[in-house]
Coordinates of C-alpha atoms in Angstrom, one line a residue:
X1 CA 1.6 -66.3 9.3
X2 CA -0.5 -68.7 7.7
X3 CA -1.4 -72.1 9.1
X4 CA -2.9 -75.0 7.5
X5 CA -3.3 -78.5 8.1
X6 CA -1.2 -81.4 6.6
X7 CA -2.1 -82.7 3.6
X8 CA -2.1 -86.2 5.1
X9 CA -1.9 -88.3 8.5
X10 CA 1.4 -89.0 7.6
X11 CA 2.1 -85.1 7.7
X12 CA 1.3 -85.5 11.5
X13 CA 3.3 -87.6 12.6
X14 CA 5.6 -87.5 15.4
X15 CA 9.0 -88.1 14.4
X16 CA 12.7 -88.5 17.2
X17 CA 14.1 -84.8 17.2
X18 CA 17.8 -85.0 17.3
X19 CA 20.1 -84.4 20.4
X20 CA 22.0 -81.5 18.6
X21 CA 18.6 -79.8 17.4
X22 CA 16.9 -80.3 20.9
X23 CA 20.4 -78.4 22.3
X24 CA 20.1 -75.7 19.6
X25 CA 16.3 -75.2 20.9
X26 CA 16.8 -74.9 24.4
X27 CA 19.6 -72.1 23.5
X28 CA 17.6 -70.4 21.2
X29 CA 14.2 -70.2 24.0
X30 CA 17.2 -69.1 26.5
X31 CA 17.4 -66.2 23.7
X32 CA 13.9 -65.3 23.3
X33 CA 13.4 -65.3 27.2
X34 CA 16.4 -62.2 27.3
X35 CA 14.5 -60.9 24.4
X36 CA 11.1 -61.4 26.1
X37 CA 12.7 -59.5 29.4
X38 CA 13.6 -56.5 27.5
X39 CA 10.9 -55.7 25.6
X40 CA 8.5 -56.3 28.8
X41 CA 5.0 -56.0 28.0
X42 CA 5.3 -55.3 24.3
X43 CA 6.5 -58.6 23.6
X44 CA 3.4 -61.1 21.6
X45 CA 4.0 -64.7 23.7
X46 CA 2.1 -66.6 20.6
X47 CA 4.1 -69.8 20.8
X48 CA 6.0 -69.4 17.9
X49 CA 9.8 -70.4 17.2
X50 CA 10.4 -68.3 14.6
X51 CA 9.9 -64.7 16.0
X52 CA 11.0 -61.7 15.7
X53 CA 12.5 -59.4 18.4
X54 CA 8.9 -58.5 19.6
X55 CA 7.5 -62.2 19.4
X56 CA 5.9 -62.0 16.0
X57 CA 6.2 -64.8 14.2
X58 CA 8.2 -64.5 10.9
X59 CA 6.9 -64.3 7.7
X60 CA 7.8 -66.6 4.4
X61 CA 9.9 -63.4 3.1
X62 CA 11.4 -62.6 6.6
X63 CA 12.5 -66.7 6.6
X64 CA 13.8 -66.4 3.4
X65 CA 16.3 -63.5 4.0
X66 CA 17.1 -64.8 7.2
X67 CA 18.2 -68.1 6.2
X68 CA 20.0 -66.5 2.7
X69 CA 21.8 -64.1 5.2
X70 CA 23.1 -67.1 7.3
X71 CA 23.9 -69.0 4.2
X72 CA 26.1 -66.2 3.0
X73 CA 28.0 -65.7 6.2
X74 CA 29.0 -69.4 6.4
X75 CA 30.4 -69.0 2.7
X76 CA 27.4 -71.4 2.0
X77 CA 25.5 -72.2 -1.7
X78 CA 22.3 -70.0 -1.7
X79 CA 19.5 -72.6 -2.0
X80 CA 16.1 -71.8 -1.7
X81 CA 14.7 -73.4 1.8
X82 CA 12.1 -75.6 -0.3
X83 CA 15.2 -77.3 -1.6
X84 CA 17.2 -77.5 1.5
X85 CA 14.4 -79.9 2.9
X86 CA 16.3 -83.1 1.0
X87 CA 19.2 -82.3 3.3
X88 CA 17.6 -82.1 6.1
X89 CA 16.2 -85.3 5.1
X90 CA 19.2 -86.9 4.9
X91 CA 20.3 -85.4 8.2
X92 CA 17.8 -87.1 9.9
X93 CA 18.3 -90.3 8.2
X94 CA 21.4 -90.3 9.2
X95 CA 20.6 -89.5 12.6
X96 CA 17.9 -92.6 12.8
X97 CA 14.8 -90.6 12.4
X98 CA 12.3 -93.8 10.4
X99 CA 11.2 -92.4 7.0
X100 CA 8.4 -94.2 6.8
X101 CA 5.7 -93.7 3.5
X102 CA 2.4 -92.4 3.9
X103 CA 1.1 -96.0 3.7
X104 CA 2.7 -97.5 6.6
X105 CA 2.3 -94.8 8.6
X106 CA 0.2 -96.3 11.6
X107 CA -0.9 -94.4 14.8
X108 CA 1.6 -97.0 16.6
X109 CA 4.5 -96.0 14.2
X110 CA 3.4 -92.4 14.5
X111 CA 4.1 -92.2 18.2
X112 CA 7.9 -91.3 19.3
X113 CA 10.1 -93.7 20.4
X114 CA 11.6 -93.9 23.8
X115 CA 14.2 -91.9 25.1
X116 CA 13.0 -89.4 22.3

């Protein structure tokens, strides 16, 4: 795993995170606790969403057959995940997450809103 920081403020911004994605993630940590149970001592608690069954976090390759393996079960184009970013853009425009440029990105417009 490789971390880095944005490239700008407006990489760090806060943005609303969606009813049905907030749902998903309280059933996937619901997953990783079972998984966490199992593999007792063994498991790496590093903070990471995106872990394998031992708590490692995933790799760019592991991602990427992950997510093509998904996409082929749903009968779904395979897409590489770099491209799949404009749809989740337009997911969360239509969901009412602002898309705001770089340049009006302010540390008031940064913050989330309420009820977010």
């Amino acid at each position: 795993m490789v971390e880095k920081d944005t490239k700008s403020f407006a990489g760090e911004r806060q943005l609303p995170l969606p009813d049905l994605v907030g749902e998903a993630l309280a059933d996937f940590k619901a997953t990783q606790i079972a998984e966490k149970l199992a593999v007792g001592e063994r498991y790496e608690d590093n903070g990471y969403v995106l872990v394998d069954g031992v708590g490692r976090a995933l790799d760019g390759r592991q991602l990427r057959e992950r997510a093509y393996k998904v996409m082929a079960e749903n009968g779904l184009r395979r897409v590489r995940l770099y491209d799949a970013r404009a749809s989740c853009f337009t997911y969360l425009a239509n969901k009412g997450v602002p898309d705001l440029p770089a340049g009006q990105v302010t540390p008031t417009s940064a913050r989330p809103s309420a009820g977010t």
